[in-house]
Amino acid sequence: MLEHGGNLDLALHRFGGRTQDWIDLSTGINRRPYPVGEVEPRSWSALPSRSDIESLHQAAREAYVTKAPIVALGGVQAAIQLLPSLSSRGQARILAPTYNEYAGVLSAAAWDVVEVFDLEGLLGADIAVIVNPNNPDGRCFDPSELLALLPRVGRLVVDESFTDAVSGLSLAPEAGRPGLLVLRSFGKFYGLAGLRLGFALGSEADVAALGAMAGPWPISGAAIVIGRRALLDRDWANATSTRLARDCLRLDAQVQSQGWTLAGGTPLFRLYETGDARAAQQKLARRQIWSRMFGQRPGWLRLGLPGNETEWARFAATVSL
């Protein structure tokens, strides 16, 4: 299994405690989740209808300001798993370093995978993959830069899992263009990763193919009800974006005493150069705060944002030791 954040089993094995004792900052998941409210019993007991699923699709179109074809899936990871089957095997180029599942899934499907480090390196690929903003360093590319790639790659896949709180960055309004596939996560910004919901937006052909591969009930009734409710709640989304921007500055200020420098990030996570990420992780873990390291970058430590004031106080007390 590839290395990911959210691996609390490892934290428990190495440092002890119970799951509920830990503050998991190893992911980019909002720790102040959308208040889901009540879910009617039918959502648990009945299969979702086509009209139920289409109502979620329409809510997503409104939230993402697009008219493009769209399909709901069990998170962006579900779309990644289907990606190799959208076309015949060829060369995939991935803008790196980034989310490691793309390389893993495409390699396992016998694609020729090449990691590149600038947009020019993507040219000529049968599949070109960009995460925008990028995970873990937060690099962002203007939509016009990415659209300019379209005639020069077979299929452009833009993962927008961390885009919700960044205005003016999304290519969702352009997603109907041939050769462009946009992936949107629901669980990260709305803090409901366990719901397993995400969306793929693209051409009619690509969306139809993904829908056929995903099967007739790719998401649960509860995901439809909660997802639709949250996506249409723009007041909550706007307030959350404002809070996240403020909390990023708060976290940056709190780690200054450690001598860590900001290496990147998004409104949902921060990436710090610590000099020794293993020592930094251990310091936090001794107070049961979990973080994310990166094997090839021994100084990098990624932190999500604490949620409530109790978590903020505990983090501040830990880094002040």
mmCIF file of N, CA, C and O in Angstrom, residues 24-56:
data_model
loop_
_atom_site.group_PDB
_atom_site.id
_atom_site.type_symbol
_atom_site.label_atom_id
_atom_site.label_comp_id
_atom_site.label_asym_id
_atom_site.label_seq_id
_atom_site.Cartn_x
_atom_site.Cartn_y
_atom_site.Cartn_z
ATOM 1 N N ASP A 24 -5.759 14.242 14.429
ATOM 2 C CA ASP A 24 -5.148 13.795 13.174
ATOM 3 C C ASP A 24 -5.016 14.972 12.214
ATOM 4 O O ASP A 24 -5.971 15.368 11.559
ATOM 5 N N LEU A 25 -3.807 15.517 12.137
ATOM 6 C CA LEU A 25 -3.507 16.609 11.215
ATOM 7 C C LEU A 25 -2.697 16.111 10.016
ATOM 8 O O LEU A 25 -2.111 16.900 9.288
ATOM 9 N N SER A 26 -2.700 14.803 9.796
ATOM 10 C CA SER A 26 -1.884 14.228 8.727
ATOM 11 C C SER A 26 -2.564 14.295 7.361
ATOM 12 O O SER A 26 -1.950 13.958 6.354
ATOM 13 N N THR A 27 -3.820 14.713 7.324
ATOM 14 C CA THR A 27 -4.544 14.823 6.061
ATOM 15 C C THR A 27 -4.877 16.290 5.792
ATOM 16 O O THR A 27 -4.653 17.157 6.633
ATOM 17 N N GLY A 28 -5.451 16.532 4.623
ATOM 18 C CA GLY A 28 -5.935 17.867 4.301
ATOM 19 C C GLY A 28 -7.439 17.961 4.441
ATOM 20 O O GLY A 28 -8.091 18.697 3.697
ATOM 21 N N ILE A 29 -7.993 17.226 5.385
ATOM 22 C CA ILE A 29 -9.446 17.189 5.576
ATOM 23 C C ILE A 29 -9.851 18.226 6.613
ATOM 24 O O ILE A 29 -9.280 18.295 7.708
ATOM 25 N N ASN A 30 -10.825 19.036 6.274
ATOM 26 C CA ASN A 30 -11.355 20.056 7.171
ATOM 27 C C ASN A 30 -11.842 19.400 8.463
ATOM 28 O O ASN A 30 -12.710 18.525 8.446
ATOM 29 N N ARG A 31 -11.293 19.837 9.593
ATOM 30 C CA ARG A 31 -11.671 19.231 10.878
ATOM 31 C C ARG A 31 -12.889 19.909 11.509
ATOM 32 O O ARG A 31 -13.255 19.575 12.642
ATOM 33 N N ARG A 32 -13.505 20.826 10.809
ATOM 34 C CA ARG A 32 -14.801 21.367 11.253
ATOM 35 C C ARG A 32 -15.810 21.055 10.162
ATOM 36 O O ARG A 32 -16.114 21.866 9.297
ATOM 37 N N PRO A 33 -16.341 19.819 10.157
ATOM 38 C CA PRO A 33 -17.134 19.343 9.031
ATOM 39 C C PRO A 33 -18.488 20.019 8.901
ATOM 40 O O PRO A 33 -18.998 20.642 9.847
ATOM 41 N N TYR A 34 -19.036 19.872 7.720
ATOM 42 C CA TYR A 34 -20.381 20.379 7.469
ATOM 43 C C TYR A 34 -21.363 19.682 8.409
ATOM 44 O O TYR A 34 -21.315 18.460 8.580
ATOM 45 N N PRO A 35 -22.287 20.427 9.024
ATOM 46 C CA PRO A 35 -23.285 19.806 9.912
ATOM 47 C C PRO A 35 -24.323 19.056 9.088
ATOM 48 O O PRO A 35 -25.193 19.659 8.458
ATOM 49 N N VAL A 36 -24.257 17.744 9.081
ATOM 50 C CA VAL A 36 -25.044 16.963 8.120
ATOM 51 C C VAL A 36 -26.543 17.013 8.386
ATOM 52 O O VAL A 36 -27.350 16.867 7.463
ATOM 53 N N GLY A 37 -26.955 17.210 9.631
ATOM 54 C CA GLY A 37 -28.381 17.223 9.935
ATOM 55 C C GLY A 37 -28.987 15.831 9.840
ATOM 56 O O GLY A 37 -28.287 14.816 9.805
ATOM 57 N N GLU A 38 -30.303 15.773 9.791
ATOM 58 C CA GLU A 38 -31.003 14.491 9.748
ATOM 59 C C GLU A 38 -30.992 13.911 8.333
ATOM 60 O O GLU A 38 -31.043 14.642 7.348
ATOM 61 N N VAL A 39 -30.940 12.610 8.283
ATOM 62 C CA VAL A 39 -31.029 11.876 7.014
ATOM 63 C C VAL A 39 -32.213 10.933 7.121
ATOM 64 O O VAL A 39 -32.268 10.093 8.027
ATOM 65 N N GLU A 40 -33.162 11.068 6.222
ATOM 66 C CA GLU A 40 -34.392 10.279 6.312
ATOM 67 C C GLU A 40 -34.082 8.793 6.180
ATOM 68 O O GLU A 40 -33.150 8.379 5.464
ATOM 69 N N PRO A 41 -34.847 7.944 6.862
ATOM 70 C CA PRO A 41 -34.583 6.500 6.838
ATOM 71 C C PRO A 41 -34.537 5.902 5.440
ATOM 72 O O PRO A 41 -33.773 4.966 5.184
ATOM 73 N N ARG A 42 -35.329 6.439 4.512
ATOM 74 C CA ARG A 42 -35.347 5.882 3.157
ATOM 75 C C ARG A 42 -33.976 5.935 2.503
ATOM 76 O O ARG A 42 -33.622 5.078 1.681
ATOM 77 N N SER A 43 -33.168 6.936 2.869
ATOM 78 C CA SER A 43 -31.840 7.061 2.273
ATOM 79 C C SER A 43 -30.932 5.893 2.641
ATOM 80 O O SER A 43 -29.967 5.595 1.929
ATOM 81 N N TRP A 44 -31.255 5.227 3.758
ATOM 82 C CA TRP A 44 -30.471 4.075 4.187
ATOM 83 C C TRP A 44 -31.074 2.763 3.692
ATOM 84 O O TRP A 44 -30.337 1.779 3.522
ATOM 85 N N SER A 45 -32.363 2.747 3.468
ATOM 86 C CA SER A 45 -33.036 1.467 3.206
ATOM 87 C C SER A 45 -33.343 1.208 1.738
ATOM 88 O O SER A 45 -33.586 0.063 1.355
ATOM 89 N N ALA A 46 -33.354 2.252 0.903
ATOM 90 C CA ALA A 46 -33.727 2.091 -0.501
ATOM 91 C C ALA A 46 -32.541 2.364 -1.415
ATOM 92 O O ALA A 46 -31.659 3.177 -1.095
ATOM 93 N N LEU A 47 -32.519 1.693 -2.554
ATOM 94 C CA LEU A 47 -31.500 1.996 -3.550
ATOM 95 C C LEU A 47 -31.728 3.396 -4.108
ATOM 96 O O LEU A 47 -32.874 3.804 -4.324
ATOM 97 N N PRO A 48 -30.677 4.149 -4.348
ATOM 98 C CA PRO A 48 -30.849 5.480 -4.951
ATOM 99 C C PRO A 48 -31.455 5.373 -6.342
ATOM 100 O O PRO A 48 -31.081 4.498 -7.137
ATOM 101 N N SER A 49 -32.380 6.254 -6.645
ATOM 102 C CA SER A 49 -32.987 6.284 -7.979
ATOM 103 C C SER A 49 -32.136 7.149 -8.902
ATOM 104 O O SER A 49 -31.280 7.927 -8.454
ATOM 105 N N ARG A 50 -32.383 7.035 -10.188
ATOM 106 C CA ARG A 50 -31.673 7.881 -11.146
ATOM 107 C C ARG A 50 -31.980 9.357 -10.887
ATOM 108 O O ARG A 50 -31.101 10.213 -11.027
ATOM 109 N N SER A 51 -33.230 9.653 -10.519
ATOM 110 C CA SER A 51 -33.573 11.052 -10.257
ATOM 111 C C SER A 51 -32.876 11.563 -8.999
ATOM 112 O O SER A 51 -32.489 12.734 -8.923
ATOM 113 N N ASP A 52 -32.693 10.679 -8.001
ATOM 114 C CA ASP A 52 -31.940 11.071 -6.801
ATOM 115 C C ASP A 52 -30.507 11.454 -7.183
ATOM 116 O O ASP A 52 -29.985 12.505 -6.768
ATOM 117 N N ILE A 53 -29.880 10.600 -7.972
ATOM 118 C CA ILE A 53 -28.486 10.848 -8.362
ATOM 119 C C ILE A 53 -28.385 12.099 -9.217
ATOM 120 O O ILE A 53 -27.471 12.917 -9.047
ATOM 121 N N GLU A 54 -29.353 12.287 -10.118
ATOM 122 C CA GLU A 54 -29.295 13.475 -10.980
ATOM 123 C C GLU A 54 -29.499 14.753 -10.173
ATOM 124 O O GLU A 54 -28.929 15.798 -10.504
ATOM 125 N N SER A 55 -30.271 14.692 -9.094
ATOM 126 C CA SER A 55 -30.436 15.880 -8.252
ATOM 127 C C SER A 55 -29.112 16.258 -7.592
ATOM 128 O O SER A 55 -28.819 17.451 -7.414
ATOM 129 N N LEU A 56 -28.304 15.273 -7.251
ATOM 130 C CA LEU A 56 -26.967 15.550 -6.712
ATOM 131 C C LEU A 56 -26.076 16.130 -7.798
ATOM 132 O O LEU A 56 -25.326 17.083 -7.557
#
